[in-house]
mmCIF file of C-alpha atoms in Angstrom:
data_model
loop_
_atom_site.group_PDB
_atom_site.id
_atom_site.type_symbol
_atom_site.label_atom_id
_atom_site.label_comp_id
_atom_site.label_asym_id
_atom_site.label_seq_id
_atom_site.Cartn_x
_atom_site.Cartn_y
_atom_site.Cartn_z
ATOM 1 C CA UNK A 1 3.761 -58.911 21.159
ATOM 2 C CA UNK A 2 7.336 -57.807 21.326
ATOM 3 C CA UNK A 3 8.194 -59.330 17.800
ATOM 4 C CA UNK A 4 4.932 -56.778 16.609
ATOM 5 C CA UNK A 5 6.540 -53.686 18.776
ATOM 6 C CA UNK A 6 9.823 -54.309 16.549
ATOM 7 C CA UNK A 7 7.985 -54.362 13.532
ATOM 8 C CA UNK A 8 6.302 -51.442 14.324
ATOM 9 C CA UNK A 9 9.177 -49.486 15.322
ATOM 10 C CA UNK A 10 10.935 -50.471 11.973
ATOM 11 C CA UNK A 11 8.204 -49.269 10.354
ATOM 12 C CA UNK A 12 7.949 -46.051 12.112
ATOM 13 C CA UNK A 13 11.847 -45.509 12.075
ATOM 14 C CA UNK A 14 11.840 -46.120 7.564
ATOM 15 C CA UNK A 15 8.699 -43.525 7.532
ATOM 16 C CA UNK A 16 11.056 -41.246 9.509
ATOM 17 C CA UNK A 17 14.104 -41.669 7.460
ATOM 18 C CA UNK A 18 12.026 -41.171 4.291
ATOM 19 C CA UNK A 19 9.903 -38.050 5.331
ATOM 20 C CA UNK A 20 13.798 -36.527 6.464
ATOM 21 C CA UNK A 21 15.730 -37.556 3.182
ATOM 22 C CA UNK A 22 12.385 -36.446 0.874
ATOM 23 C CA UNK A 23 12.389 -33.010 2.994
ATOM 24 C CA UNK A 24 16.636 -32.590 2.318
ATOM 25 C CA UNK A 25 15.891 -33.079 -1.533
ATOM 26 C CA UNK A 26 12.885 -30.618 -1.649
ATOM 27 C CA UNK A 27 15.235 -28.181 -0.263
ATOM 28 C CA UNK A 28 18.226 -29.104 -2.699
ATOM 29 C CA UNK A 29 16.323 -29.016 -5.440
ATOM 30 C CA UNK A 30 14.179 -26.097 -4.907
ATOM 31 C CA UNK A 31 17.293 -23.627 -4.175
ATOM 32 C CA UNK A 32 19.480 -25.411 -6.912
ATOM 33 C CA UNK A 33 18.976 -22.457 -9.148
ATOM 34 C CA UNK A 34 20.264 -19.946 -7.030
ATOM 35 C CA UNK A 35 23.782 -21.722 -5.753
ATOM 36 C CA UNK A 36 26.894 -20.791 -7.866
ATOM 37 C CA UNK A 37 30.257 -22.924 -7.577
ATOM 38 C CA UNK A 38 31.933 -21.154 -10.257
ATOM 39 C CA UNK A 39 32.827 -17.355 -9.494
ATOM 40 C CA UNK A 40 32.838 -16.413 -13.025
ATOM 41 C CA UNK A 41 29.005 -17.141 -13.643
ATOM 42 C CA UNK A 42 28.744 -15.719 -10.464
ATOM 43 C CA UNK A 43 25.915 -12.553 -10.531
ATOM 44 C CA UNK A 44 27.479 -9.675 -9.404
ATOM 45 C CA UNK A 45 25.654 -8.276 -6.122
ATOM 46 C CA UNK A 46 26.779 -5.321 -3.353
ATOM 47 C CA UNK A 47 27.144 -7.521 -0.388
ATOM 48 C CA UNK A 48 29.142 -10.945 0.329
ATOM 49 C CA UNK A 49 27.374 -12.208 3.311
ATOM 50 C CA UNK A 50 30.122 -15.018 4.778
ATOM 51 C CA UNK A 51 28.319 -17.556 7.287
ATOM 52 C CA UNK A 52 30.694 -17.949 10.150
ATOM 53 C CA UNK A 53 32.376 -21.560 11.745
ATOM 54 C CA UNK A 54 35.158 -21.804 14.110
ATOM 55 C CA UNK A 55 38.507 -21.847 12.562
ATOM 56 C CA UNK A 56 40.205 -24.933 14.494
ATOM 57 C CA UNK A 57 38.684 -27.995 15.093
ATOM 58 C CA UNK A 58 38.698 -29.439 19.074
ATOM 59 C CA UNK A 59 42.118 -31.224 17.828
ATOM 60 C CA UNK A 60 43.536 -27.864 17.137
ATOM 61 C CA UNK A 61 43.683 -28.601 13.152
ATOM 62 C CA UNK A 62 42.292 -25.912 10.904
ATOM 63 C CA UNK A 63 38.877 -25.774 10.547
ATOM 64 C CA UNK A 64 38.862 -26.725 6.454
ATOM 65 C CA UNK A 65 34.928 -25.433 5.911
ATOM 66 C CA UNK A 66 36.537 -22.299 7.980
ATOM 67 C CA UNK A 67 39.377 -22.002 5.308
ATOM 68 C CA UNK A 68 37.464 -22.635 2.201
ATOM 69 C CA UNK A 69 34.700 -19.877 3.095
ATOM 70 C CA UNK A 70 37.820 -17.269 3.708
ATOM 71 C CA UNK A 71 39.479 -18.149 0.459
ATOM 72 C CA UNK A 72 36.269 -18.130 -1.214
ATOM 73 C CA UNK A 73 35.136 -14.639 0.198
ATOM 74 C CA UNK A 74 38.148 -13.525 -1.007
ATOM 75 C CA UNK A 75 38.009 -14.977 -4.733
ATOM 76 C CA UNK A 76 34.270 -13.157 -5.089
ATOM 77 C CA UNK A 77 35.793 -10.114 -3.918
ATOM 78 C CA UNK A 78 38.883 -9.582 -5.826
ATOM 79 C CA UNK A 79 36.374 -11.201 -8.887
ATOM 80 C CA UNK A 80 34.308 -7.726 -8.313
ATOM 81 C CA UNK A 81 31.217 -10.280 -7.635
ATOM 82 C CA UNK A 82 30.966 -8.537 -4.118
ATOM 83 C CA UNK A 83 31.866 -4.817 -2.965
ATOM 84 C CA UNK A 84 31.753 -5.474 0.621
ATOM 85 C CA UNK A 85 31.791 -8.561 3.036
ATOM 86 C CA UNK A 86 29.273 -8.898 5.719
ATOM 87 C CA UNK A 87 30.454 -11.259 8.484
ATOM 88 C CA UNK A 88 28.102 -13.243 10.768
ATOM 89 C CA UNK A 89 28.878 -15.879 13.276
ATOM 90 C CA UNK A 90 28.781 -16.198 16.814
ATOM 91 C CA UNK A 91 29.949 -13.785 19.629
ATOM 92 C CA UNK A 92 28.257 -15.387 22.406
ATOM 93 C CA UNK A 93 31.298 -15.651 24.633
ATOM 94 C CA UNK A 94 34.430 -13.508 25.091
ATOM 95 C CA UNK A 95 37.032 -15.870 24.425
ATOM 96 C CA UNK A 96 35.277 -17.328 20.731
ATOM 97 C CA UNK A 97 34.452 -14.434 17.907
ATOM 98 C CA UNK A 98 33.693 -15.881 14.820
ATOM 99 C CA UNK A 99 33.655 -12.058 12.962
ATOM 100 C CA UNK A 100 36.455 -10.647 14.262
ATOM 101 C CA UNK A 101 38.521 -14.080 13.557
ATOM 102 C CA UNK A 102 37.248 -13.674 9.798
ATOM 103 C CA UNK A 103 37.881 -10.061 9.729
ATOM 104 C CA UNK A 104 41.839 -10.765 10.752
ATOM 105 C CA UNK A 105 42.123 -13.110 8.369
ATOM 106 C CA UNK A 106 40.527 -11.314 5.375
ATOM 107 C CA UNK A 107 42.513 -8.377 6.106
ATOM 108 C CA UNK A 108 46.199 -9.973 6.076
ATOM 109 C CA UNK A 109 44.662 -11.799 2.325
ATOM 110 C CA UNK A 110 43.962 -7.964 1.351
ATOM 111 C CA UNK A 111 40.830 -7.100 1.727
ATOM 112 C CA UNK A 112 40.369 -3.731 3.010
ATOM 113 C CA UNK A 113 39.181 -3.253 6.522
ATOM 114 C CA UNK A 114 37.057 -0.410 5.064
ATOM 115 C CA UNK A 115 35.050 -3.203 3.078
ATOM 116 C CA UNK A 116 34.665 -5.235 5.968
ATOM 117 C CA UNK A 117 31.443 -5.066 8.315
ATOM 118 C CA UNK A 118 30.958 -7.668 11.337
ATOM 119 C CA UNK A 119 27.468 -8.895 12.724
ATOM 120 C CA UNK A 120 27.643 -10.531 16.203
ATOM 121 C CA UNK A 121 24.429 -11.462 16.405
ATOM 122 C CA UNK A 122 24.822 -14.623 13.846
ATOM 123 C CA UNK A 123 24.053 -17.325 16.058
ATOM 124 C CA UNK A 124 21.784 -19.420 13.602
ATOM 125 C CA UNK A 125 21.908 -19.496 9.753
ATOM 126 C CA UNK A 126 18.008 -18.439 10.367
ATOM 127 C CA UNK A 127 19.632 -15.293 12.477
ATOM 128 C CA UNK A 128 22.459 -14.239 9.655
ATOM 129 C CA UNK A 129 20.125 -14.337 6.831
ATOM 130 C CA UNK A 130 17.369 -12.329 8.014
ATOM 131 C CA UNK A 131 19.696 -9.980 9.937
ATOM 132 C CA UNK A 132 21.496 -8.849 6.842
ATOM 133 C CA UNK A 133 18.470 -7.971 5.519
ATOM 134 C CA UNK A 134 16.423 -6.821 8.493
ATOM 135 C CA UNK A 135 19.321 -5.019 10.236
ATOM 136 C CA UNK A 136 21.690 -4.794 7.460
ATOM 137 C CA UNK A 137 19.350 -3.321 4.916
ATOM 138 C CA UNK A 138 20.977 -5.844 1.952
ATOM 139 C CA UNK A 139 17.579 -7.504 0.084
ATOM 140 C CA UNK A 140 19.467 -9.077 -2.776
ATOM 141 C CA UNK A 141 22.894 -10.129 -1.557
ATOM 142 C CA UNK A 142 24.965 -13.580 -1.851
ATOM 143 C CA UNK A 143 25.512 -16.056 0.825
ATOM 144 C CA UNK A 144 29.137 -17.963 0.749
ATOM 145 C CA UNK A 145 29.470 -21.271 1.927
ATOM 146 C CA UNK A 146 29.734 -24.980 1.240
ATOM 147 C CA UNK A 147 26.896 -26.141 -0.864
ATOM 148 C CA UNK A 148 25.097 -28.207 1.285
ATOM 149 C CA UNK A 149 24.702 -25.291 3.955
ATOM 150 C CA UNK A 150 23.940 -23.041 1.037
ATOM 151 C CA UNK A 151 20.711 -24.750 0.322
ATOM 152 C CA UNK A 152 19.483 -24.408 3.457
ATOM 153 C CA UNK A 153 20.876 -20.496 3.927
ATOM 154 C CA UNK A 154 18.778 -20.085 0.636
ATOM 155 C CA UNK A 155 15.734 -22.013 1.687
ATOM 156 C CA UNK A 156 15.465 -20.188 4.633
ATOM 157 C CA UNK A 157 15.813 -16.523 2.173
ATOM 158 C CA UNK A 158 13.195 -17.720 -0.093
ATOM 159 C CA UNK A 159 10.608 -18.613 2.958
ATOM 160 C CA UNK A 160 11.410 -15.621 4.090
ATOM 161 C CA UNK A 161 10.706 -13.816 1.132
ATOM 162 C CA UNK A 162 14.550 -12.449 0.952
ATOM 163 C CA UNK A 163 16.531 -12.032 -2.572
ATOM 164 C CA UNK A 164 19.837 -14.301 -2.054
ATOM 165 C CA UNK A 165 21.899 -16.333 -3.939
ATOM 166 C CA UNK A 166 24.857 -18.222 -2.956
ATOM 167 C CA UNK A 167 28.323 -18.671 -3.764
ATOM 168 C CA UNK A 168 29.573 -22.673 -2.693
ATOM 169 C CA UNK A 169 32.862 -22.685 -2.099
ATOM 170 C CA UNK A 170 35.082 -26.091 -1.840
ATOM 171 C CA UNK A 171 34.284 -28.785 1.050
ATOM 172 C CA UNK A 172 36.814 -31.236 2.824
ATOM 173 C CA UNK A 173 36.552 -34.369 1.005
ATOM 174 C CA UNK A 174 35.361 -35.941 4.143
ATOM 175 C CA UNK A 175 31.832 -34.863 4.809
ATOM 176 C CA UNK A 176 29.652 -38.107 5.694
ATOM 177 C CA UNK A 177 28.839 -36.621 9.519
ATOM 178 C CA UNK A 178 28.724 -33.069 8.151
ATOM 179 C CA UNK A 179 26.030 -34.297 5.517
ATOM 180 C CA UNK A 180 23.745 -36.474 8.044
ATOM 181 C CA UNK A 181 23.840 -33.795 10.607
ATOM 182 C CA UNK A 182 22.467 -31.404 7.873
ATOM 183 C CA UNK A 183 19.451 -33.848 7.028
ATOM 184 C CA UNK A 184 18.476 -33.043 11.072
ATOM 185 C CA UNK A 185 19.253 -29.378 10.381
ATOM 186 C CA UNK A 186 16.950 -28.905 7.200
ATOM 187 C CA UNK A 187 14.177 -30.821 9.135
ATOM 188 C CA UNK A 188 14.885 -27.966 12.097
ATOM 189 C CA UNK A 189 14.438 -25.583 9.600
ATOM 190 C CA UNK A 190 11.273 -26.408 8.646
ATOM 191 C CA UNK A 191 10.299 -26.704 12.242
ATOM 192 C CA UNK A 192 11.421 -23.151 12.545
ATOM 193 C CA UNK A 193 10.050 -21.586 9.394
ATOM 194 C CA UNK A 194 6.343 -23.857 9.363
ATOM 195 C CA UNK A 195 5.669 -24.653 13.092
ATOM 196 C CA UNK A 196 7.422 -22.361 15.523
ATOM 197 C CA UNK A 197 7.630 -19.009 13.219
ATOM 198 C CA UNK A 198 11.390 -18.474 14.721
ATOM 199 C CA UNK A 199 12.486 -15.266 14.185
ATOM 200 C CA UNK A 200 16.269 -14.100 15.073
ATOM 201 C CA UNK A 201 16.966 -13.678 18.760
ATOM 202 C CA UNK A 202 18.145 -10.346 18.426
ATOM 203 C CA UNK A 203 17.405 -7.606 15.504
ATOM 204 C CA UNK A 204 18.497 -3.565 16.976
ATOM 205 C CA UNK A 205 18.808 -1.135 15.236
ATOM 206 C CA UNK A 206 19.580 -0.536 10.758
ATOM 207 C CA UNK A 207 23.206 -0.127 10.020
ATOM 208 C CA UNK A 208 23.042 0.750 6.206
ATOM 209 C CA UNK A 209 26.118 -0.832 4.090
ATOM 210 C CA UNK A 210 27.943 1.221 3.720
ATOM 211 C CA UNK A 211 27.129 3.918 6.610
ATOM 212 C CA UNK A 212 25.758 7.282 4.915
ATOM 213 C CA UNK A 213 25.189 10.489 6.389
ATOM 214 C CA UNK A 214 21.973 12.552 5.814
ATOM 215 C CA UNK A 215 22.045 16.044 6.187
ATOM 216 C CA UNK A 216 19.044 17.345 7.191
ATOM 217 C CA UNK A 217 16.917 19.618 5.371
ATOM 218 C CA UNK A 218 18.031 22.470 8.124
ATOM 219 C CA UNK A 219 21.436 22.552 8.050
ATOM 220 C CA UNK A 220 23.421 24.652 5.930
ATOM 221 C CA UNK A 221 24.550 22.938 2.514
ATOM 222 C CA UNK A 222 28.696 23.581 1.379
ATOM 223 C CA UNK A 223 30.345 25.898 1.487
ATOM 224 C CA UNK A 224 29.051 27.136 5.438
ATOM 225 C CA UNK A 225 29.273 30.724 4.150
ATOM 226 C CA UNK A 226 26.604 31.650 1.562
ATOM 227 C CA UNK A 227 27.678 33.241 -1.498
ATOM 228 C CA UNK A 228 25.237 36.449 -0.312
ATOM 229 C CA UNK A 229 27.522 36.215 3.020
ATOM 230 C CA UNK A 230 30.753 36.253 1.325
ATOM 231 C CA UNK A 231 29.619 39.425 -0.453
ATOM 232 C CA UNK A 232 28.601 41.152 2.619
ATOM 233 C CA UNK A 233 31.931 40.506 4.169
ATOM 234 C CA UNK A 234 34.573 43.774 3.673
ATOM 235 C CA UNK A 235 36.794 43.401 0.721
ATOM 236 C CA UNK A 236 40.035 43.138 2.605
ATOM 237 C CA UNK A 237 38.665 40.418 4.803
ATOM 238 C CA UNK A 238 37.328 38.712 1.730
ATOM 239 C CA UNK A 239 40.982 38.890 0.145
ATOM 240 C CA UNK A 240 42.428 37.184 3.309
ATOM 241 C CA UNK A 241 39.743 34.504 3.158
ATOM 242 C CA UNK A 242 40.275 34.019 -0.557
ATOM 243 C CA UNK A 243 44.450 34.068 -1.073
ATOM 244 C CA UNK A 244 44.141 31.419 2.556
ATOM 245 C CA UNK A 245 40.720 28.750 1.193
ATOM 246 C CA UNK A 246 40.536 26.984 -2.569
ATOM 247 C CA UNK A 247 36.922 27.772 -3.531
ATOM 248 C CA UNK A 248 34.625 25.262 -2.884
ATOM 249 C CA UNK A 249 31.719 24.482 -5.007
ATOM 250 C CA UNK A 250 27.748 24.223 -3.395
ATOM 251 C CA UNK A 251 25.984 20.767 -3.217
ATOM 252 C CA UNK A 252 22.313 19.910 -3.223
ATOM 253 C CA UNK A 253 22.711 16.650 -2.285
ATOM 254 C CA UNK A 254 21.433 15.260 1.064
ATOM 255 C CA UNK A 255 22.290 12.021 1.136
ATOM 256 C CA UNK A 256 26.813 11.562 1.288
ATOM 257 C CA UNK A 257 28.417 8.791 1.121
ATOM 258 C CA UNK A 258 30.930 7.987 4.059
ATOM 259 C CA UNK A 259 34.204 8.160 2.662
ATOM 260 C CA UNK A 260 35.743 4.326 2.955
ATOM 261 C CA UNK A 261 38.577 4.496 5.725
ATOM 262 C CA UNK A 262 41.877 3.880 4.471
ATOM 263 C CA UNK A 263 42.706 0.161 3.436
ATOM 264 C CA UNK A 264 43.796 -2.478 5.689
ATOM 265 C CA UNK A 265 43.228 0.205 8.555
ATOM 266 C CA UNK A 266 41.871 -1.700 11.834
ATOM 267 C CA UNK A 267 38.649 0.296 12.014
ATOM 268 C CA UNK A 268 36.228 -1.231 10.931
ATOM 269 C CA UNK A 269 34.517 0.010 7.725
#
């Protein structure tokens, strides 16, 4: 009896491993044409969406995946294969802030702080992918990462029915425990996406990339003073107005553009 229940278990733990390592293929090779490790062939898109980590390990060592994904948000930036970088991770506790530690970092490499927008609410890969699209109004963006967590990022877009590539970036040479834990994590994506229907835990409200302004239809276009109102003005008030403002030319449009604050400023964008 107990020599059967061995057997059996065997069995039951090979069936396991097999339906786990066949689901982490499916995955690799169903998102392989949509991962990029070279930045030159690289598509060009608007948004850089960097997947956060801590920076130090427990040990107090740098966090290598950390570093690579930094140096690689940079590269597809200063490439001109991104125009801004969108950066998720956790913020679930005062004292860890995966975002803001990115941000600091980006900045002293030269990015500008006005190309720079931060999403707390990345708690999940699930949670940063949707949100950039749901809250961050980016369908069509790239993802940067290591490869393996690429695959699953992009997985994850495609179920979803979101446009996203990925950029991989370098991975620490040693990445055995990284790798098996990531076989669990696929098959908890599938649990997520299939079974449970996760969605992310929080979603608020759109912040467009980059923030415009509408004027509504109501308000008075440029300049504030019609050109019928400047004529009904008395001449010598007009001259004082004229020698003191540069003319300024009427727009139609609705829809302006915030102007970017100045680089490496500590506001964000």
């Amino acid at each position: 009896m107990l020599k059967r229940l061995i057997y059996l278990f065997l069995f039951l733990a090979f069936i396991s491993a097999a339906i786990l390592i066949a689901c982490d293929r499916w995955i690799g090779i169903k998102t392989n044409p949509y991962i990029f490790e070279d930045v030159e062939t690289l598509p060009a898109k608007k948004v850089g969406m960097v997947l956060g980590t801590s920076k130090y390990y427990t040990s107090g060592y740098i966090n290598q995946f950390y570093q690579y994904r930094i140096q690689g948000a940079v590269n597809a930036y200063n490439s001109g294969k991104v125009q801004y970088l969108l950066l998720s991770g956790d913020n679930a506790q005062h004292s860890y802030n995966e975002p803001n530690t990115m941000r600091k970092d980006l900045i002293k490499a030269g990015i500008p702080a006005s190309r720079i927008v931060m999403d707390f609410a990345g708690f999940r890969t699930l949670d940063s992918v949707v949100r950039t699209k749901e809250v961050f109004g980016t369908d069509g963006f790239t993802i940067i990462t290591q490869r393996f967590h690429c695959e699953r990022a992009v997985f994850i877009a495609l179920e979803k029915g979101i446009d996203a590539q990925c950029f991989a970036v370098a991975s620490p040479k040693t990445m055995f425990k990284v790798r098996t834990r990531e076989v669990l994590a696929r098959a908890g994506a599938l649990v997520d996406l299939y079974i449970l229907k996760r969605e992310p835990r929080f979603l608020g409200p759109p912040e467009a990339i980059p923030a415009v302004h509408t004027i509504p239809d109501t308000m008075k276009g440029y300049p504030a003073v019609s050109p019928e109102e400047v004529e009904s003005l008395p001449l010598n008030k007009r001259n004082i107005e004229n020698s003191e403002q540069k003319p300024v030319k009427k727009s139609n449009n609705k829809n302006v553009e915030q102007k970017p604050a100045e680089e490496n400023s500590e506001k964000p964008y």
